[in-house]
CSV table of C-alpha atoms and ligand atoms in Angstrom, one decimal:
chain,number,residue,atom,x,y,z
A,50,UNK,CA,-13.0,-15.4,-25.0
A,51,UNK,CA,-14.2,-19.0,-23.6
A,52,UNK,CA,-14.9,-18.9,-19.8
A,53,UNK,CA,-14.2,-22.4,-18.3
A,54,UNK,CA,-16.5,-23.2,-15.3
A,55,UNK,CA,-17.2,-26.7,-15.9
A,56,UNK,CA,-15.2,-27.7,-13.5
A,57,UNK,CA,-11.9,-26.7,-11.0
A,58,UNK,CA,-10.1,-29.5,-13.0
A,59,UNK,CA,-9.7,-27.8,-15.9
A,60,UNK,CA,-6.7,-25.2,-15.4
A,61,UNK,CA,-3.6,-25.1,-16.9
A,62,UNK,CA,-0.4,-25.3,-14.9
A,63,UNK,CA,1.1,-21.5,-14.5
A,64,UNK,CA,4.7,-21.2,-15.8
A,65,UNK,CA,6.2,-21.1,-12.7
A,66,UNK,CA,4.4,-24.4,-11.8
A,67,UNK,CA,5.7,-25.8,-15.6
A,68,UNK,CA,9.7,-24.6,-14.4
A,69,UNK,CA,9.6,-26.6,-11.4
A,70,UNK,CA,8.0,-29.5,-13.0
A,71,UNK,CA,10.8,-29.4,-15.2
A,72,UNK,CA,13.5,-28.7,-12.9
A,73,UNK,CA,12.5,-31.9,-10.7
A,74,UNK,CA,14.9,-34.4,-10.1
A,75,UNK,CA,13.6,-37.9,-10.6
A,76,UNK,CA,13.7,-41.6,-9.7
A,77,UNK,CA,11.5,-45.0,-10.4
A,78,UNK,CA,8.6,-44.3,-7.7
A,79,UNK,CA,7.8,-48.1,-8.2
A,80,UNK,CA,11.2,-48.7,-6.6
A,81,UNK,CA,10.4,-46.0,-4.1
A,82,UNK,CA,13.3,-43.8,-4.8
A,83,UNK,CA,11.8,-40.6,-6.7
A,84,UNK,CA,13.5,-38.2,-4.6
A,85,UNK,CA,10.5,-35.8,-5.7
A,86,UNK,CA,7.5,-37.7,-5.0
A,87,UNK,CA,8.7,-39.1,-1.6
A,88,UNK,CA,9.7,-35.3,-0.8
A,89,UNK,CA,5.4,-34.4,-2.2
A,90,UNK,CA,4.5,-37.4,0.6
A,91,UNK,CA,6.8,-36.2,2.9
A,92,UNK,CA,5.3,-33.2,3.1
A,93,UNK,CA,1.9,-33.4,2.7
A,94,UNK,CA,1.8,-36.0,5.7
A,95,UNK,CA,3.8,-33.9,7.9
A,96,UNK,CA,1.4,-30.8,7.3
A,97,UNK,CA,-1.9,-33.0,8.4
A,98,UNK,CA,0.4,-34.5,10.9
A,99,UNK,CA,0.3,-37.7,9.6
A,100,UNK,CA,2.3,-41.1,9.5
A,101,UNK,CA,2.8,-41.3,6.1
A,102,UNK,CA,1.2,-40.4,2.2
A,103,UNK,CA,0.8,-41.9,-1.0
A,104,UNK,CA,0.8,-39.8,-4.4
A,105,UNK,CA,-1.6,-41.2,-6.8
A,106,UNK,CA,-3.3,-40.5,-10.2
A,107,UNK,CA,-6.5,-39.3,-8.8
A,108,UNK,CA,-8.8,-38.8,-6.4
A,109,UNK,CA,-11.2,-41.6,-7.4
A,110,UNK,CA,-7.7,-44.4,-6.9
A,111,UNK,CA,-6.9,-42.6,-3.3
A,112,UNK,CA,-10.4,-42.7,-2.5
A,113,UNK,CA,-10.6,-46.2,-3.9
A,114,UNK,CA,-7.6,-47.4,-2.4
A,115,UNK,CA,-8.8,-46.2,1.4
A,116,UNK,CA,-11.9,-48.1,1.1
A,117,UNK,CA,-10.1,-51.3,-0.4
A,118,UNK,CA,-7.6,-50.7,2.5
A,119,UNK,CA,-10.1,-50.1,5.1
A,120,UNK,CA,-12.5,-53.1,4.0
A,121,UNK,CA,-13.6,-56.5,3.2
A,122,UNK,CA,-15.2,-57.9,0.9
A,123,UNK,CA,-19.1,-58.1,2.2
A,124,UNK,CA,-18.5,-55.1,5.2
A,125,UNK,CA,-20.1,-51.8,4.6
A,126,UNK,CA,-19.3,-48.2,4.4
A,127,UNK,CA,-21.6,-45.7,5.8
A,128,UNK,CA,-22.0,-42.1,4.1
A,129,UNK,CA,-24.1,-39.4,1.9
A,130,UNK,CA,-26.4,-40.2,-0.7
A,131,UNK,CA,-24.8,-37.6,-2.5
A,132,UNK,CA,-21.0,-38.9,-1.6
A,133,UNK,CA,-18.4,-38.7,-4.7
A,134,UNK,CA,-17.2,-42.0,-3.5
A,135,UNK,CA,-21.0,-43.7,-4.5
A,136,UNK,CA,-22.1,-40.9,-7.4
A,137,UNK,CA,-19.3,-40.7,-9.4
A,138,UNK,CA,-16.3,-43.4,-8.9
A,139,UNK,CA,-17.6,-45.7,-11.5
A,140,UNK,CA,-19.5,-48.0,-9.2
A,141,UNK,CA,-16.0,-48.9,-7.5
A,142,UNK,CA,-16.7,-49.3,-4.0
A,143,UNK,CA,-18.9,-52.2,-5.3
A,144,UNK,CA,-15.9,-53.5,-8.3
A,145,UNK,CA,-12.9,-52.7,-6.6
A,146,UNK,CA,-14.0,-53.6,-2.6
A,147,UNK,CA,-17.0,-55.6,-2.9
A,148,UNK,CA,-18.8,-53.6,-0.2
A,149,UNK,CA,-22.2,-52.3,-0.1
A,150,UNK,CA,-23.3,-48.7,1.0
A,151,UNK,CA,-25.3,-47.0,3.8
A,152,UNK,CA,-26.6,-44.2,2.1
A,153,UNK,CA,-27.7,-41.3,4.5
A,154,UNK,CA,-29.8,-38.3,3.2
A,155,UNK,CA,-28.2,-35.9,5.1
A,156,UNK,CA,-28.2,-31.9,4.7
A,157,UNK,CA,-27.1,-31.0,1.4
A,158,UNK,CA,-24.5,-33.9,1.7
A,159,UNK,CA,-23.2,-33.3,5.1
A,160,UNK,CA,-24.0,-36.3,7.5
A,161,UNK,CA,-24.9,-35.8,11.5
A,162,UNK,CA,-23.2,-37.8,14.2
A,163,UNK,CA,-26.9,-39.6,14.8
A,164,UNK,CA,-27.8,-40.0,11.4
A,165,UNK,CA,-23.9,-42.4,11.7
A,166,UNK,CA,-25.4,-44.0,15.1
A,167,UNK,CA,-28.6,-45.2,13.6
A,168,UNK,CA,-26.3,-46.6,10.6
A,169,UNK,CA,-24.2,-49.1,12.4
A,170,UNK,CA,-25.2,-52.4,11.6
A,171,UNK,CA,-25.5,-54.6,14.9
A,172,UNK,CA,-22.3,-57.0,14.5
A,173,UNK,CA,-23.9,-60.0,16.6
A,174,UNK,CA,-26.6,-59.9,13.8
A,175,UNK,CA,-25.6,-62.1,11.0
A,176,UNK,CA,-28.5,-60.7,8.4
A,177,UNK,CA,-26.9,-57.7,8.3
A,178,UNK,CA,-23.5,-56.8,6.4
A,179,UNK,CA,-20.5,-55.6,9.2
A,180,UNK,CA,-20.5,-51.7,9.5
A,181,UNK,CA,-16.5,-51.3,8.8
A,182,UNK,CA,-16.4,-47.7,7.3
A,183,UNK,CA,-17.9,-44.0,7.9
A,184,UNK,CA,-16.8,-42.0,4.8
A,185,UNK,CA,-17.5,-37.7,5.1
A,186,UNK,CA,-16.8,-35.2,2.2
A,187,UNK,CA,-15.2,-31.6,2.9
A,188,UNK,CA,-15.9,-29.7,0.7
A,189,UNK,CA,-19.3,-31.4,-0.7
A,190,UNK,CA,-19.5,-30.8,-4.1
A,191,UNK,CA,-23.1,-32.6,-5.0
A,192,UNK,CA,-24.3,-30.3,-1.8
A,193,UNK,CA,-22.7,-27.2,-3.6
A,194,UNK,CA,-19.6,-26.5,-1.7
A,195,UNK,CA,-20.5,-26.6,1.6
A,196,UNK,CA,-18.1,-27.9,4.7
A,197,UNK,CA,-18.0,-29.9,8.2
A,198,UNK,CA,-16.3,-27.8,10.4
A,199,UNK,CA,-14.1,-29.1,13.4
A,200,UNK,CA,-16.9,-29.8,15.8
A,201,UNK,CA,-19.3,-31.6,13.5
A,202,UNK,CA,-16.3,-34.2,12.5
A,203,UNK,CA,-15.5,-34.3,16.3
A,204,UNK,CA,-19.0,-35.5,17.3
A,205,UNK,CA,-18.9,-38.3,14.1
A,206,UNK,CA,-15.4,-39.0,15.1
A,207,UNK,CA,-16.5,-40.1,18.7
A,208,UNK,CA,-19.1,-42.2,17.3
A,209,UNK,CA,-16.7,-44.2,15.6
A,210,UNK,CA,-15.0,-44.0,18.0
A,211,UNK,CA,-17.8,-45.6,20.5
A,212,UNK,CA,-17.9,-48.4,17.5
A,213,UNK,CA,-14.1,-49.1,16.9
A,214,UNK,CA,-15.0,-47.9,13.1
A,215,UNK,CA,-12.4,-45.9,11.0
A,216,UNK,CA,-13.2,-42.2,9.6
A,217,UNK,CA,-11.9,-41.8,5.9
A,218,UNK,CA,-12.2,-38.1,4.7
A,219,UNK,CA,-12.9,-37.7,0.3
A,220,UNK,CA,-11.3,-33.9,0.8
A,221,UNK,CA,-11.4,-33.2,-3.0
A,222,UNK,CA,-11.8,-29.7,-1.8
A,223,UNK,CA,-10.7,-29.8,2.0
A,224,UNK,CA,-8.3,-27.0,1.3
A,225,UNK,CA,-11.3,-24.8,0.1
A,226,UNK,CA,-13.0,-25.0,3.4
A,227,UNK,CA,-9.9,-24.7,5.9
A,228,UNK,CA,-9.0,-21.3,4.0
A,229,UNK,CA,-12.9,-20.1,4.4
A,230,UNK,CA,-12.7,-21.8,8.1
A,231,UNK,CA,-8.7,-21.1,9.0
A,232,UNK,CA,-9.1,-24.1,10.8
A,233,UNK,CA,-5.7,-26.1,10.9
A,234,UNK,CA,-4.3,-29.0,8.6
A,235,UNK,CA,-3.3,-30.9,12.0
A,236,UNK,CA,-6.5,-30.7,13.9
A,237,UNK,CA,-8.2,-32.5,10.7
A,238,UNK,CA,-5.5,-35.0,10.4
A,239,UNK,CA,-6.3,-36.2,14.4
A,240,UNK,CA,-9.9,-36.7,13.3
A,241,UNK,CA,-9.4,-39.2,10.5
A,242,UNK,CA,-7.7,-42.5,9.8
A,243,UNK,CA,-7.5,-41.6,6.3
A,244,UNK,CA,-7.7,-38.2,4.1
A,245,UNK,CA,-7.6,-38.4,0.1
A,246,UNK,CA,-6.6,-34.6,-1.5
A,247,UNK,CA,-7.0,-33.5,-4.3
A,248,UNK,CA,-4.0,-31.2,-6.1
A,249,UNK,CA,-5.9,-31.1,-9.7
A,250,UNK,CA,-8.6,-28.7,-8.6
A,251,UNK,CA,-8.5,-25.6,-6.9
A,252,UNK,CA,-4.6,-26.1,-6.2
A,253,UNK,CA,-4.1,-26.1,-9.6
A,254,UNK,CA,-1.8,-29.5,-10.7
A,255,UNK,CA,-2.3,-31.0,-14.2
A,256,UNK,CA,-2.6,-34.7,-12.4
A,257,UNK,CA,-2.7,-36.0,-8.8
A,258,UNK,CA,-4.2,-36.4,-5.4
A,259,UNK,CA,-2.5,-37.6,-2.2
A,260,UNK,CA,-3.6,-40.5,0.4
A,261,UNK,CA,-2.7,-39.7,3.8
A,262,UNK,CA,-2.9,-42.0,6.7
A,263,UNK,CA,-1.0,-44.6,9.3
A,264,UNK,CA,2.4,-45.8,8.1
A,265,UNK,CA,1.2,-49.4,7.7
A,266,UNK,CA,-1.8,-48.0,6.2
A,267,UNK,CA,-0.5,-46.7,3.7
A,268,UNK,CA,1.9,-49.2,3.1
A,269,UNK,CA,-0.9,-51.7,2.3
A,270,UNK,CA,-2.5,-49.2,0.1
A,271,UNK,CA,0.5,-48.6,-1.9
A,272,UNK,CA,0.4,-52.8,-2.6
A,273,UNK,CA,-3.5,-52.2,-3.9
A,274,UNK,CA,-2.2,-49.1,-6.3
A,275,UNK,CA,0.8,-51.4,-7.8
A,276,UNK,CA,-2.3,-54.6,-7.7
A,277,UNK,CA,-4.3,-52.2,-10.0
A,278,UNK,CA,-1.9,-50.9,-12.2
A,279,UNK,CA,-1.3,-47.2,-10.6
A,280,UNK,CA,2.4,-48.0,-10.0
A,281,UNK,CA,4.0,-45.1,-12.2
A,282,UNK,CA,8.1,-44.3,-12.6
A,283,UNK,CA,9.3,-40.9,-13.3
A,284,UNK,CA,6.5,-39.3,-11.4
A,285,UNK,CA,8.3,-36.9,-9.8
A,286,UNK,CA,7.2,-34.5,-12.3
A,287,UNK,CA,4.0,-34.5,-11.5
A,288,UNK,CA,4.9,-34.7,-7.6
A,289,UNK,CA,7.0,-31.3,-8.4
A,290,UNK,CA,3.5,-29.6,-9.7
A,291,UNK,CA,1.9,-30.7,-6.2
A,292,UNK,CA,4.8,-29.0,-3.8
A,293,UNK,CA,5.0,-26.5,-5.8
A,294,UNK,CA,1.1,-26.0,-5.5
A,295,UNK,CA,0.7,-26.6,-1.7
A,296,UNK,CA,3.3,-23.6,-1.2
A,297,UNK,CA,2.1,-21.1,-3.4
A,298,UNK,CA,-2.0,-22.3,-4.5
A,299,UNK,CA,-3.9,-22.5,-1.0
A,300,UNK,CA,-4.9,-18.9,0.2
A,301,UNK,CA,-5.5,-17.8,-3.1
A,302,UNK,CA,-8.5,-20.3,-2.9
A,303,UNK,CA,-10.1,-17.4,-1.0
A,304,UNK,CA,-10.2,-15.5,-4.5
A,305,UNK,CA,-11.9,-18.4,-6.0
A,306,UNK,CA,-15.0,-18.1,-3.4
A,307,UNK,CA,-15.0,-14.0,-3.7
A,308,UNK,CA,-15.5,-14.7,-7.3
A,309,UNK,CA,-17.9,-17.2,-6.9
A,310,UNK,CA,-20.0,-15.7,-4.7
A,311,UNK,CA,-19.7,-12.2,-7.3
A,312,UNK,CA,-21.2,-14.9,-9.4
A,313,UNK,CA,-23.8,-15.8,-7.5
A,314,UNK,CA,-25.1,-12.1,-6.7
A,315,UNK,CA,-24.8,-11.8,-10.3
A,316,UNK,CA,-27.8,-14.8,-10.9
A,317,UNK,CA,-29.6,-13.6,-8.6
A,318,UNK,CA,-30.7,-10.6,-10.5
A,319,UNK,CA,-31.7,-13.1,-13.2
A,320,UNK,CA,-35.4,-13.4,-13.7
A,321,UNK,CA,-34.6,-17.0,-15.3
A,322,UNK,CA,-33.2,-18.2,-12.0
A,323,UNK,CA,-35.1,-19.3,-10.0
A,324,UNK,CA,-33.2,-20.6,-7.1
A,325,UNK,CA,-29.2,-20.3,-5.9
A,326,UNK,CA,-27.6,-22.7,-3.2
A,327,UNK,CA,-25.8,-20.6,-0.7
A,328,UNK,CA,-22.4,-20.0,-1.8
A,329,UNK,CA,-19.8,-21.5,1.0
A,330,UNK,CA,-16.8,-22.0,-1.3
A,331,UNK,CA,-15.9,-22.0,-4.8
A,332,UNK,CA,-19.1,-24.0,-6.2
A,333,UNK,CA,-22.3,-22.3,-7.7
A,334,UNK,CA,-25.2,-24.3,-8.3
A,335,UNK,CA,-28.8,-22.8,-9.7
A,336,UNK,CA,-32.0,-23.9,-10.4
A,337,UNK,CA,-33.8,-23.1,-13.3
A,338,UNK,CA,-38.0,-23.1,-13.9
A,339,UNK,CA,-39.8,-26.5,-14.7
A,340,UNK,CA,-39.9,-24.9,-17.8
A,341,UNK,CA,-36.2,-24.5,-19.0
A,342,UNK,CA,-33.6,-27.8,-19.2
A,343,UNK,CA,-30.5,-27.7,-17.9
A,344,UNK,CA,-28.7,-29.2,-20.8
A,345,UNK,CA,-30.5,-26.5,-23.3
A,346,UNK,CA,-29.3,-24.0,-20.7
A,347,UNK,CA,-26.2,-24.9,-20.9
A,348,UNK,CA,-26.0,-25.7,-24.7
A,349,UNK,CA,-26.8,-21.9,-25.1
A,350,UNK,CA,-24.1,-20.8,-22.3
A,351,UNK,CA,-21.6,-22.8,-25.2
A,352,UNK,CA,-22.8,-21.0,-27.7
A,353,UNK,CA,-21.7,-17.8,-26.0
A,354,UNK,CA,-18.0,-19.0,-25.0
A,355,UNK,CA,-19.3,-20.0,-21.6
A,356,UNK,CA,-19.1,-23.5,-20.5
A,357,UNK,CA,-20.6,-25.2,-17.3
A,358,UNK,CA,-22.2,-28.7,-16.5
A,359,UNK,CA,-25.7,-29.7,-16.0
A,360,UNK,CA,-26.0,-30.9,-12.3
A,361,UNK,CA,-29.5,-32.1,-12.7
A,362,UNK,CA,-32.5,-31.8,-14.9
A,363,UNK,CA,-32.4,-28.1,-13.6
A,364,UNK,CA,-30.4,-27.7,-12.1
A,365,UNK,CA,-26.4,-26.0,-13.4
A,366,UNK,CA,-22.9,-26.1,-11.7
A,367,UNK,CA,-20.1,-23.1,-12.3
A,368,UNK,CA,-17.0,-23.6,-10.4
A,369,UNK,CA,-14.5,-21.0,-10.0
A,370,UNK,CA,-10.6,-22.1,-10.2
A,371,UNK,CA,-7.1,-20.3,-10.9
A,372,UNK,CA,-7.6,-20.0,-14.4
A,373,UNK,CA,-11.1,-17.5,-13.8
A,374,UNK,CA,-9.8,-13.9,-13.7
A,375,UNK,CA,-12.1,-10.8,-12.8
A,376,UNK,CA,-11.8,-9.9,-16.6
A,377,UNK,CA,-13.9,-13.2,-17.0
A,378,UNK,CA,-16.0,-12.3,-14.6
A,379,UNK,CA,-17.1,-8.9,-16.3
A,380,UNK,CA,-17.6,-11.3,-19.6
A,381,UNK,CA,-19.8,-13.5,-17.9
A,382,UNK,CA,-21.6,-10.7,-16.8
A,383,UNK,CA,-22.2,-9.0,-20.1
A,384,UNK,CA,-22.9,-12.7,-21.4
A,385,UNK,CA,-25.0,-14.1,-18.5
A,386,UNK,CA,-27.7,-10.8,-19.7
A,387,UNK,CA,-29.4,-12.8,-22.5
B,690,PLP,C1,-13.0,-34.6,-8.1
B,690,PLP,C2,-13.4,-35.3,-6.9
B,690,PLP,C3,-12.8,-36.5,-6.6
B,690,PLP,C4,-11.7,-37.2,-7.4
B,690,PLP,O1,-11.9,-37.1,-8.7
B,690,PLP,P1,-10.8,-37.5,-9.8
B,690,PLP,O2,-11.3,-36.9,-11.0
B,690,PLP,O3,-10.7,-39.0,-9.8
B,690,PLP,O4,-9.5,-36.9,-9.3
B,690,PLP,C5,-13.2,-37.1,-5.4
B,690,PLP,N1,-14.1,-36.6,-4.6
B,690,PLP,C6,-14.7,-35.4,-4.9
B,690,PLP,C7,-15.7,-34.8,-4.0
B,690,PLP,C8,-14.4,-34.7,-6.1
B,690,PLP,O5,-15.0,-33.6,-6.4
């Protein structure tokens, strides 16, 4: 048996998500007339009660397009250290938007509304670059999972707010706190002027991740997706995966985190552990001694069916997805006793 927990990304698509893949009728979504895809961005807007969506590739283009959309050349976004958008897109803000970064330390990833106050650039100052972005991350997967809850956005939102400045949400995982939270889709889409989501990790789609925001918005980010190249035809297919996933894939996140946090009471009775991060959502991340390397940690994990990533010279990420079943989790019980 190999046990998958390098990453939520990796499941397969169930059979009933395959027959309605199948089943979907398609157009050209270049010419804007995929009956499936516009029905996916139909949707998805209308349940974060906003204008309008775009369906893209991933959730490195929708995050890309909102900063490219947001931006200009020279401006600067403010967020996390730890931010997906400035880890791990490639260097793109800096390719794809030419702007430079604000980079907060905040509390394992999650930013405070005075942390954003001190940020903002003065705009009278020529030295300095114009503050044009403040960019959050719900669920925050470098800080392990955690989430912003309503009030903590409110209070960032308001500083914005005070600084005409935009709020764009990277929600990779946004459905993995609101089930954990039960706070609403709607009250989330009031607080931002953009919202990237993810359907390729916990909900379970083989490809995809929705930009939501303003009609003309959207409209100008759907110019930047055909400018580089993520203008695709018969998507509907893949559109058909991500309906069928926002009806049927959300509250069974909450058996994700059960697992995962099974998993985490599970290393902590490991004497080679020597640290867990609390365990919010459907991410587990340990830390092993001084004396004991991630990537040799991991490379004997393999070696027992078990995969996961290094996060750090010590420091190991499991997440938990659709495809982990509590018959896994016995197995990586049995296996994790080495
Ligand atoms: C996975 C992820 C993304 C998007 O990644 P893609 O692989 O490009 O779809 C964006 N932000 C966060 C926090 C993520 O975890």
């Amino acid at each position: 048996m190999t046990i998958d927990l390098r990453s939520d990304t990796v499941t397969q698509p169930t059979p009933a998500m395959r027959e309605a893949m199948f089943s979907a009728p398609l157009g050209d979504d270049v010419f804007g007339d995929d009956p499936t895809v516009n029905a996916l961005e139909t949707k998805a807007a209308s349940m974060f009660g906003m204008e309008a969506a775009l369906f893209c590739a991933s959730g490195t283009l929708t995050n890309q397009l909102a900063i490219r959309t947001h931006t200009r050349p020279g401006d600067e976004v403010i967020c996390d250290a730890l931010s997906h958008i400035y880890l791990y897109e490639g260097g793109g803000l800096m390719a794809n938007s030419g702007v430079s970064v604000a980079l907060l330390p905040g509390e394992r990833g999650r930013i405070s509304p005075a942390q954003v106050r001190d940020a903002i650039n003065n705009p009278a100052d020529p030295h300095r670059p114009l503050t044009r972005l403040v960019s959050l991350e719900n669920t925050m997967n470098k800080g392990g999972g955690c989430y912003y809850t309503l009030p903590d956005i409110s209070a960032i939102r308001q500083v914005c707010d005070e600084h005409n400045l935009p709020l764009h949400l990277d929600g990779a995982r946004l459905f993995n706190a609101l089930v954990e939270t039960g706070e609403s889709t709607e009250a989330h889409g009031q607080l931002f002027d953009s919202i990237s989501i993810c359907l390729s990790k916990g909900l379970g789609c083989p490809v995809g991740s929705l930009l939501l925001g303003k009609r003309e918005f959207i409209a100008q980010a759907r110019r930047y997706r055909k400018l580089m190249g993520g203008g695709w035809r018969q998507a509907g297919f893949l559109a058909a995966a991500g309906i069928y996933a926002l009806d049927h894939h959300v509250n069974r996140l909450k058996l994700d985190h059960a697992r995962a946090r099974k998993i985490g009471a599970m290393l902590a009775t490991r004497p080679e552990v020597e640290d867990i991060y609390p365990i919010d959502t459907n991410i587990v991340i340990f830390r092993l001694p001084e004396t004991i390397l991630a990537v040799d940690y991991v490379a004997q994990l393999a070696g027992k069916g078990i995969r996961a990533v290094t996060f750090g010279k010590h420091l190991v990420r499991f997440v938990t997805h659709l495809d982990f079943t509590d018959e896994q989790l016995e197995e990586l019980e049995r296996q994790l006793k080495f």
